[in-house]
Amino acid sequence: MDSKDMQRLQTTQQRGYPLNREMEFQKTTEVHSISSASEDGRNEVQRYTSKMLEMIVERGNMRAAYKRVVANKGSHGVDGMEVDELLPYLKENWPTIKQQLLEGKYKPQPVRRVEIPKPDGGVRLLGIPTVLDRLIRRYLESGVMINGIKVSTEEGTPQGGPLSPLLANIMLDELDKELEKRGHKFCRYADDCNIYVRSRSAGNRVMKSIKKFIESKLKLKVNEAKSAVDRPWRRKFLGFSFYTKENEVRIRIHEKSIKRFKEKVREITNRNKGISMENRIKRLNQITTGWVNYFGLADAKSIMKTLDEWIRRRLRACIWKQWKKIKTKHDNLVKLGVEEQKAWEYANTRKGYWRISNSPILNKTLTNKYFESIGYKSLSQRYLIVHNS
């Protein structure tokens, strides 16, 4: 859905109340076989499956899969094996693993449960497979290990894998049809859903009705903590929110999304971390580029400008601390065009890093052009390209 489509949808309901719903899956999924197939058909399927497996575990395919696992990095699973330990393990054990795969006897390890704090409180449980199982991609038969005890996951799928949003779309397709049948305006992405109505009383009525449908018909659980009846501009949906301007509903970035982005930037631009400026800029660009690409459809020109200025100030503080010695500070300031006397004056300052980072001398030397020359990609420039495309 592009920005114009979203704007049209919201404009028709600008005085309405959205119902935010988040569903949690508690159904057991199964793959059913077709019992009416003939014996010959079953044999043909088995031969085809065997051939496909042989192709999948072929050396070239597994080498490509290994490269993807290494590129994605990630934490270890329940066996403690890190990504850099996978290759030596495969060299020693691959023949056995391959044979197990071909015979259908390979059993994945349980996924390791990790609790990730949610911005709104509480925790989100993520399931981290072992490095080997990431290579094999066999999640559905895995159990879960919590505090060293293996527990079978009879309901739901481990969050953090690609199956969660896919399963949400499958399970909630019936909800979409029900909402369409009732004539409601709504937006849904995976298990996040907003339903738009004209009044608070209508919102409360629809909330009660839809909750009953979800829990009794679909056998799913509604997350009460994230479900509410409220004005659209007070709610967050996929990181966005809305505002009105000249009787037109517009898209904006929600305050919580900005807060989370700044937390990530603070971690990378922490001047107490001993990393090179080149590496710092590289990691920063990875986060900022993806963030701007995602939120580019929102009205955020002034926000991007403010964030740009804030990031550059944090980078100035990092650079000033990396220069460390008075002579180094003096020499670098002179190289950047500062007069000798002024350079010595600022090199000997006792002001803190954050205060000096906003000083006239650093604003004139560590300029936007300077940061561009060392590889920093401006949020504002990227935003204008994305927003206007």
CSV table of N, CA and C in Angstrom, one decimal, residues 197-326:
chain,number,residue,atom,x,y,z
A,197,VAL,N,-13.9,3.0,12.7
A,197,VAL,CA,-15.3,3.2,12.8
A,197,VAL,C,-15.6,4.7,13.1
A,198,ARG,N,-16.9,5.1,13.2
A,198,ARG,CA,-17.2,6.5,13.3
A,198,ARG,C,-17.3,7.1,14.7
A,199,SER,N,-17.4,6.3,15.7
A,199,SER,CA,-17.6,6.8,17.0
A,199,SER,C,-17.0,5.9,18.1
A,200,ARG,N,-16.8,6.4,19.3
A,200,ARG,CA,-16.3,5.5,20.4
A,200,ARG,C,-17.2,4.4,20.7
A,201,SER,N,-18.5,4.7,20.8
A,201,SER,CA,-19.5,3.7,21.1
A,201,SER,C,-19.5,2.6,20.1
A,202,ALA,N,-19.3,2.9,18.8
A,202,ALA,CA,-19.2,1.9,17.7
A,202,ALA,C,-17.9,1.1,17.9
A,203,GLY,N,-16.9,1.8,18.3
A,203,GLY,CA,-15.6,1.2,18.5
A,203,GLY,C,-15.7,0.1,19.6
A,204,ASN,N,-16.3,0.5,20.7
A,204,ASN,CA,-16.5,-0.5,21.8
A,204,ASN,C,-17.3,-1.7,21.4
A,205,ARG,N,-18.4,-1.4,20.6
A,205,ARG,CA,-19.3,-2.5,20.2
A,205,ARG,C,-18.5,-3.4,19.2
A,206,VAL,N,-17.8,-2.9,18.3
A,206,VAL,CA,-17.0,-3.7,17.3
A,206,VAL,C,-15.9,-4.4,18.0
A,207,MET,N,-15.3,-3.8,19.0
A,207,MET,CA,-14.2,-4.4,19.8
A,207,MET,C,-14.7,-5.7,20.4
A,208,LYS,N,-15.8,-5.6,21.1
A,208,LYS,CA,-16.4,-6.8,21.8
A,208,LYS,C,-16.8,-7.9,20.8
A,209,SER,N,-17.4,-7.5,19.7
A,209,SER,CA,-17.8,-8.4,18.7
A,209,SER,C,-16.7,-9.1,18.0
A,210,ILE,N,-15.7,-8.4,17.6
A,210,ILE,CA,-14.5,-9.0,16.9
A,210,ILE,C,-13.7,-9.8,17.8
A,211,LYS,N,-13.6,-9.4,19.1
A,211,LYS,CA,-12.9,-10.3,20.1
A,211,LYS,C,-13.5,-11.6,20.2
A,212,LYS,N,-14.9,-11.6,20.3
A,212,LYS,CA,-15.6,-12.9,20.3
A,212,LYS,C,-15.4,-13.7,19.1
A,213,PHE,N,-15.4,-13.1,17.9
A,213,PHE,CA,-15.1,-13.9,16.7
A,213,PHE,C,-13.7,-14.5,16.7
A,214,ILE,N,-12.7,-13.7,17.1
A,214,ILE,CA,-11.3,-14.2,17.0
A,214,ILE,C,-11.1,-15.3,18.0
A,215,GLU,N,-11.7,-15.2,19.2
A,215,GLU,CA,-11.4,-16.2,20.2
A,215,GLU,C,-12.3,-17.4,20.1
A,216,SER,N,-13.5,-17.2,19.7
A,216,SER,CA,-14.4,-18.4,19.6
A,216,SER,C,-14.4,-19.1,18.2
A,217,LYS,N,-14.3,-18.3,17.2
A,217,LYS,CA,-14.3,-18.9,15.8
A,217,LYS,C,-12.9,-19.3,15.4
A,218,LEU,N,-11.9,-18.4,15.6
A,218,LEU,CA,-10.6,-18.7,15.1
A,218,LEU,C,-9.7,-19.4,16.1
A,219,LYS,N,-10.2,-19.4,17.4
A,219,LYS,CA,-9.4,-20.0,18.5
A,219,LYS,C,-8.1,-19.4,18.7
A,220,LEU,N,-8.1,-18.1,18.6
A,220,LEU,CA,-6.8,-17.3,18.8
A,220,LEU,C,-7.0,-16.4,20.1
A,221,LYS,N,-5.9,-15.9,20.6
A,221,LYS,CA,-6.0,-15.1,21.8
A,221,LYS,C,-5.7,-13.6,21.4
A,222,VAL,N,-6.6,-12.7,21.9
A,222,VAL,CA,-6.4,-11.3,21.7
A,222,VAL,C,-5.5,-10.7,22.7
A,223,ASN,N,-4.5,-10.0,22.3
A,223,ASN,CA,-3.6,-9.3,23.3
A,223,ASN,C,-4.3,-8.1,23.9
A,224,GLU,N,-4.8,-8.2,25.1
A,224,GLU,CA,-5.6,-7.1,25.7
A,224,GLU,C,-4.7,-5.9,25.9
A,225,ALA,N,-3.5,-6.1,26.2
A,225,ALA,CA,-2.6,-5.0,26.5
A,225,ALA,C,-2.4,-4.0,25.4
A,226,LYS,N,-2.5,-4.6,24.1
A,226,LYS,CA,-2.3,-3.8,22.9
A,226,LYS,C,-3.5,-3.5,22.2
A,227,SER,N,-4.7,-3.9,22.7
A,227,SER,CA,-6.0,-3.6,22.1
A,227,SER,C,-6.6,-2.4,22.7
A,228,ALA,N,-7.1,-1.5,21.9
A,228,ALA,CA,-7.8,-0.3,22.5
A,228,ALA,C,-8.7,0.4,21.5
A,229,VAL,N,-9.6,1.2,22.0
A,229,VAL,CA,-10.4,2.1,21.1
A,229,VAL,C,-9.9,3.5,21.3
A,230,ASP,N,-9.5,4.2,20.3
A,230,ASP,CA,-8.9,5.5,20.4
A,230,ASP,C,-8.9,6.2,19.1
A,231,ARG,N,-8.5,7.5,19.1
A,231,ARG,CA,-8.4,8.3,17.9
A,231,ARG,C,-7.2,7.8,17.1
A,232,PRO,N,-7.3,7.8,15.7
A,232,PRO,CA,-6.2,7.3,14.9
A,232,PRO,C,-4.8,8.0,15.2
A,233,TRP,N,-4.8,9.3,15.5
A,233,TRP,CA,-3.6,10.0,15.7
A,233,TRP,C,-2.9,9.8,17.0
A,234,ARG,N,-3.7,9.0,17.9
A,234,ARG,CA,-3.1,8.7,19.2
A,234,ARG,C,-2.5,7.3,19.2
A,235,ARG,N,-2.7,6.5,18.1
A,235,ARG,CA,-2.3,5.1,18.1
A,235,ARG,C,-1.1,5.0,17.1
A,236,LYS,N,-0.4,3.9,17.4
A,236,LYS,CA,0.8,3.5,16.5
A,236,LYS,C,0.4,2.3,15.7
A,237,PHE,N,0.7,2.3,14.4
A,237,PHE,CA,0.5,1.2,13.5
A,237,PHE,C,1.7,1.0,12.6
A,238,LEU,N,2.4,-0.1,12.8
A,238,LEU,CA,3.6,-0.4,12.1
A,238,LEU,C,4.6,0.7,12.2
A,239,GLY,N,4.6,1.4,13.3
A,239,GLY,CA,5.6,2.5,13.5
A,239,GLY,C,5.1,3.8,13.1
A,240,PHE,N,4.0,3.9,12.4
A,240,PHE,CA,3.5,5.2,11.9
A,240,PHE,C,2.3,5.6,12.8
A,241,SER,N,1.9,6.9,12.6
A,241,SER,CA,0.7,7.4,13.1
A,241,SER,C,0.2,8.5,12.1
A,242,PHE,N,-0.8,9.3,12.5
A,242,PHE,CA,-1.5,10.2,11.6
A,242,PHE,C,-1.7,11.6,12.2
A,243,TYR,N,-1.8,12.6,11.4
A,243,TYR,CA,-2.2,13.9,11.9
A,243,TYR,C,-3.0,14.6,10.8
A,244,THR,N,-3.7,15.6,11.2
A,244,THR,CA,-4.5,16.4,10.2
A,244,THR,C,-3.9,17.7,9.9
A,245,LYS,N,-3.9,18.0,8.6
A,245,LYS,CA,-3.4,19.3,8.1
A,245,LYS,C,-4.3,19.8,7.0
A,246,GLU,N,-4.9,21.0,7.3
A,246,GLU,CA,-5.9,21.6,6.3
A,246,GLU,C,-6.9,20.6,5.9
A,247,ASN,N,-7.6,19.9,6.9
A,247,ASN,CA,-8.6,19.0,6.7
A,247,ASN,C,-8.2,17.7,5.9
A,248,GLU,N,-6.9,17.5,5.9
A,248,GLU,CA,-6.4,16.3,5.2
A,248,GLU,C,-5.6,15.4,6.2
A,249,VAL,N,-5.9,14.1,6.2
A,249,VAL,CA,-5.1,13.2,7.1
A,249,VAL,C,-3.8,12.9,6.5
A,250,ARG,N,-2.8,13.1,7.2
A,250,ARG,CA,-1.4,12.8,6.7
A,250,ARG,C,-0.7,11.8,7.6
A,251,ILE,N,0.4,11.2,7.1
A,251,ILE,CA,1.1,10.2,7.8
A,251,ILE,C,2.3,10.8,8.4
A,252,ARG,N,2.6,10.4,9.7
A,252,ARG,CA,3.8,10.8,10.4
A,252,ARG,C,4.5,9.6,11.0
A,253,ILE,N,5.7,9.8,11.5
A,253,ILE,CA,6.4,8.8,12.3
A,253,ILE,C,6.0,8.9,13.7
A,254,HIS,N,5.7,7.8,14.3
A,254,HIS,CA,5.2,7.8,15.7
A,254,HIS,C,6.4,8.1,16.6
A,255,GLU,N,6.2,8.8,17.7
A,255,GLU,CA,7.2,9.1,18.7
A,255,GLU,C,8.0,7.9,19.2
A,256,LYS,N,7.4,6.8,19.4
A,256,LYS,CA,8.1,5.6,19.9
A,256,LYS,C,9.1,5.1,18.9
A,257,SER,N,8.7,5.2,17.6
A,257,SER,CA,9.6,4.8,16.5
A,257,SER,C,10.9,5.6,16.5
A,258,ILE,N,10.7,6.9,16.7
A,258,ILE,CA,11.9,7.8,16.8
A,258,ILE,C,12.7,7.5,18.0
A,259,LYS,N,12.1,7.3,19.1
A,259,LYS,CA,12.8,7.0,20.3
A,259,LYS,C,13.7,5.7,20.2
A,260,ARG,N,13.1,4.7,19.5
A,260,ARG,CA,13.8,3.4,19.3
A,260,ARG,C,15.0,3.6,18.4
A,261,PHE,N,14.8,4.4,17.3
A,261,PHE,CA,15.8,4.8,16.4
A,261,PHE,C,17.0,5.5,17.1
A,262,LYS,N,16.7,6.4,18.0
A,262,LYS,CA,17.7,7.2,18.7
A,262,LYS,C,18.5,6.3,19.6
A,263,GLU,N,17.8,5.3,20.2
A,263,GLU,CA,18.5,4.4,21.1
A,263,GLU,C,19.6,3.6,20.3
A,264,LYS,N,19.2,3.2,19.1
A,264,LYS,CA,20.2,2.4,18.3
A,264,LYS,C,21.4,3.3,17.9
A,265,VAL,N,21.1,4.6,17.5
A,265,VAL,CA,22.1,5.5,17.2
A,265,VAL,C,23.0,5.8,18.4
A,266,ARG,N,22.5,5.9,19.5
A,266,ARG,CA,23.3,6.2,20.7
A,266,ARG,C,24.3,5.0,21.0
A,267,GLU,N,23.8,3.8,20.7
A,267,GLU,CA,24.7,2.7,21.0
A,267,GLU,C,25.9,2.7,20.0
A,268,ILE,N,25.6,3.1,18.8
A,268,ILE,CA,26.7,3.1,17.8
A,268,ILE,C,27.6,4.3,18.0
A,269,THR,N,27.1,5.4,18.4
A,269,THR,CA,27.9,6.7,18.6
A,269,THR,C,28.3,6.9,20.0
A,270,ASN,N,28.3,5.8,20.8
A,270,ASN,CA,28.8,5.9,22.2
A,270,ASN,C,30.3,6.1,22.1
A,271,ARG,N,30.7,7.3,22.6
A,271,ARG,CA,32.1,7.7,22.5
A,271,ARG,C,33.0,6.9,23.4
A,272,ASN,N,32.4,6.1,24.3
A,272,ASN,CA,33.3,5.2,25.1
A,272,ASN,C,33.6,3.9,24.5
A,273,LYS,N,33.0,3.6,23.3
A,273,LYS,CA,33.3,2.4,22.6
A,273,LYS,C,34.5,2.6,21.7
A,274,GLY,N,35.5,1.8,21.9
A,274,GLY,CA,36.7,1.9,21.1
A,274,GLY,C,36.7,1.3,19.7
A,275,ILE,N,35.9,1.9,18.8
A,275,ILE,CA,35.8,1.5,17.5
A,275,ILE,C,36.2,2.6,16.5
A,276,SER,N,36.7,2.3,15.4
A,276,SER,CA,37.2,3.3,14.4
A,276,SER,C,36.0,4.1,13.9
A,277,MET,N,36.3,5.3,13.4
A,277,MET,CA,35.3,6.1,12.9
A,277,MET,C,34.7,5.5,11.6
A,278,GLU,N,35.6,4.9,10.8
A,278,GLU,CA,35.2,4.2,9.6
A,278,GLU,C,34.1,3.1,9.9
A,279,ASN,N,34.4,2.3,10.9
A,279,ASN,CA,33.4,1.3,11.2
A,279,ASN,C,32.2,1.8,11.8
A,280,ARG,N,32.3,2.9,12.6
A,280,ARG,CA,31.2,3.5,13.2
A,280,ARG,C,30.2,4.1,12.2
A,281,ILE,N,30.8,4.8,11.2
A,281,ILE,CA,30.0,5.4,10.1
A,281,ILE,C,29.4,4.3,9.2
A,282,LYS,N,30.1,3.2,9.0
A,282,LYS,CA,29.5,2.1,8.2
A,282,LYS,C,28.3,1.5,8.9
A,283,ARG,N,28.4,1.2,10.2
A,283,ARG,CA,27.2,0.7,11.0
A,283,ARG,C,26.1,1.7,11.1
A,284,LEU,N,26.4,3.0,11.2
A,284,LEU,CA,25.4,4.0,11.3
A,284,LEU,C,24.6,4.1,10.0
A,285,ASN,N,25.4,4.0,8.9
A,285,ASN,CA,24.7,4.1,7.5
A,285,ASN,C,23.7,3.0,7.3
A,286,GLN,N,24.1,1.8,7.8
A,286,GLN,CA,23.3,0.6,7.6
A,286,GLN,C,21.9,0.8,8.3
A,287,ILE,N,22.0,1.4,9.5
A,287,ILE,CA,20.7,1.6,10.3
A,287,ILE,C,19.9,2.8,9.7
A,288,THR,N,20.6,3.9,9.4
A,288,THR,CA,19.9,5.1,9.0
A,288,THR,C,19.3,4.9,7.6
A,289,THR,N,20.0,4.2,6.7
A,289,THR,CA,19.4,4.0,5.3
A,289,THR,C,18.2,3.1,5.4
A,290,GLY,N,18.2,2.1,6.1
A,290,GLY,CA,17.0,1.2,6.2
A,290,GLY,C,15.9,1.9,6.9
A,291,TRP,N,16.2,2.7,7.9
A,291,TRP,CA,15.1,3.5,8.6
A,291,TRP,C,14.4,4.5,7.8
A,292,VAL,N,15.2,5.2,7.0
A,292,VAL,CA,14.7,6.3,6.1
A,292,VAL,C,13.9,5.6,5.0
A,293,ASN,N,14.4,4.5,4.4
A,293,ASN,CA,13.7,3.8,3.4
A,293,ASN,C,12.3,3.4,3.8
A,294,TYR,N,12.2,2.9,5.1
A,294,TYR,CA,10.9,2.4,5.6
A,294,TYR,C,10.0,3.6,5.9
A,295,PHE,N,10.5,4.6,6.5
A,295,PHE,CA,9.6,5.7,6.9
A,295,PHE,C,9.6,6.9,5.9
A,296,GLY,N,10.1,6.6,4.7
A,296,GLY,CA,10.1,7.7,3.7
A,296,GLY,C,8.8,8.2,3.2
A,297,LEU,N,7.7,7.4,3.4
A,297,LEU,CA,6.4,7.8,2.9
A,297,LEU,C,5.8,8.8,3.9
A,298,ALA,N,6.3,8.9,5.1
A,298,ALA,CA,5.7,9.8,6.1
A,298,ALA,C,6.2,11.3,5.9
A,299,ASP,N,5.5,12.2,6.4
A,299,ASP,CA,5.9,13.6,6.4
A,299,ASP,C,6.9,13.8,7.5
A,300,ALA,N,8.2,13.9,7.2
A,300,ALA,CA,9.2,13.9,8.2
A,300,ALA,C,10.4,14.8,7.9
A,301,LYS,N,10.2,15.8,7.0
A,301,LYS,CA,11.3,16.6,6.6
A,301,LYS,C,12.1,17.3,7.8
A,302,SER,N,11.3,17.9,8.6
A,302,SER,CA,11.9,18.6,9.8
A,302,SER,C,12.5,17.6,10.8
A,303,ILE,N,11.9,16.4,10.9
A,303,ILE,CA,12.4,15.4,11.9
A,303,ILE,C,13.7,14.9,11.4
A,304,MET,N,13.8,14.6,10.1
A,304,MET,CA,15.1,14.1,9.5
A,304,MET,C,16.2,15.2,9.6
A,305,LYS,N,15.9,16.4,9.5
A,305,LYS,CA,16.9,17.5,9.6
A,305,LYS,C,17.4,17.6,11.1
A,306,THR,N,16.4,17.5,12.0
A,306,THR,CA,16.8,17.5,13.4
A,306,THR,C,17.7,16.3,13.8
A,307,LEU,N,17.3,15.1,13.3
A,307,LEU,CA,18.0,13.9,13.6
A,307,LEU,C,19.4,14.0,13.0
A,308,ASP,N,19.5,14.5,11.8
A,308,ASP,CA,20.8,14.7,11.1
A,308,ASP,C,21.8,15.5,12.0
A,309,GLU,N,21.2,16.7,12.5
A,309,GLU,CA,22.0,17.6,13.3
A,309,GLU,C,22.5,16.9,14.6
A,310,TRP,N,21.6,16.1,15.2
A,310,TRP,CA,21.9,15.4,16.4
A,310,TRP,C,22.9,14.4,16.2
A,311,ILE,N,22.8,13.6,15.1
A,311,ILE,CA,23.8,12.6,14.8
A,311,ILE,C,25.2,13.2,14.6
A,312,ARG,N,25.2,14.2,13.8
A,312,ARG,CA,26.5,14.9,13.5
A,312,ARG,C,27.2,15.4,14.8
A,313,ARG,N,26.4,15.9,15.7
A,313,ARG,CA,26.9,16.4,17.0
A,313,ARG,C,27.5,15.2,17.8
A,314,ARG,N,26.8,14.1,17.8
A,314,ARG,CA,27.4,12.9,18.5
A,314,ARG,C,28.7,12.4,17.8
A,315,LEU,N,28.7,12.5,16.5
A,315,LEU,CA,30.0,12.1,15.8
A,315,LEU,C,31.1,13.1,16.1
A,316,ARG,N,30.8,14.4,16.2
A,316,ARG,CA,31.8,15.4,16.6
A,316,ARG,C,32.4,15.0,18.0
A,317,ALA,N,31.5,14.7,18.9
A,317,ALA,CA,32.0,14.3,20.3
A,317,ALA,C,32.9,13.1,20.2
A,318,CYS,N,32.6,12.1,19.4
A,318,CYS,CA,33.4,10.9,19.2
A,318,CYS,C,34.8,11.3,18.6
A,319,ILE,N,34.8,12.1,17.6
A,319,ILE,CA,36.0,12.5,17.0
A,319,ILE,C,36.9,13.3,17.9
A,320,TRP,N,36.3,14.2,18.7
A,320,TRP,CA,37.1,15.0,19.6
A,320,TRP,C,37.7,14.1,20.7
A,321,LYS,N,37.0,13.1,21.1
A,321,LYS,CA,37.6,12.2,22.1
A,321,LYS,C,38.7,11.3,21.5
A,322,GLN,N,38.5,10.9,20.3
A,322,GLN,CA,39.5,10.1,19.6
A,322,GLN,C,40.8,10.9,19.4
A,323,TRP,N,40.7,12.2,19.2
A,323,TRP,CA,42.0,13.0,19.0
A,323,TRP,C,42.8,13.0,20.3
A,324,LYS,N,42.2,12.8,21.5
A,324,LYS,CA,42.8,12.6,22.8
A,324,LYS,C,43.8,13.7,23.2
A,325,LYS,N,45.0,13.7,22.7
A,325,LYS,CA,46.1,14.6,23.2
A,325,LYS,C,45.9,16.0,22.7
A,326,ILE,N,46.4,16.9,23.4
A,326,ILE,CA,46.2,18.4,23.1
A,326,ILE,C,46.9,18.7,21.7
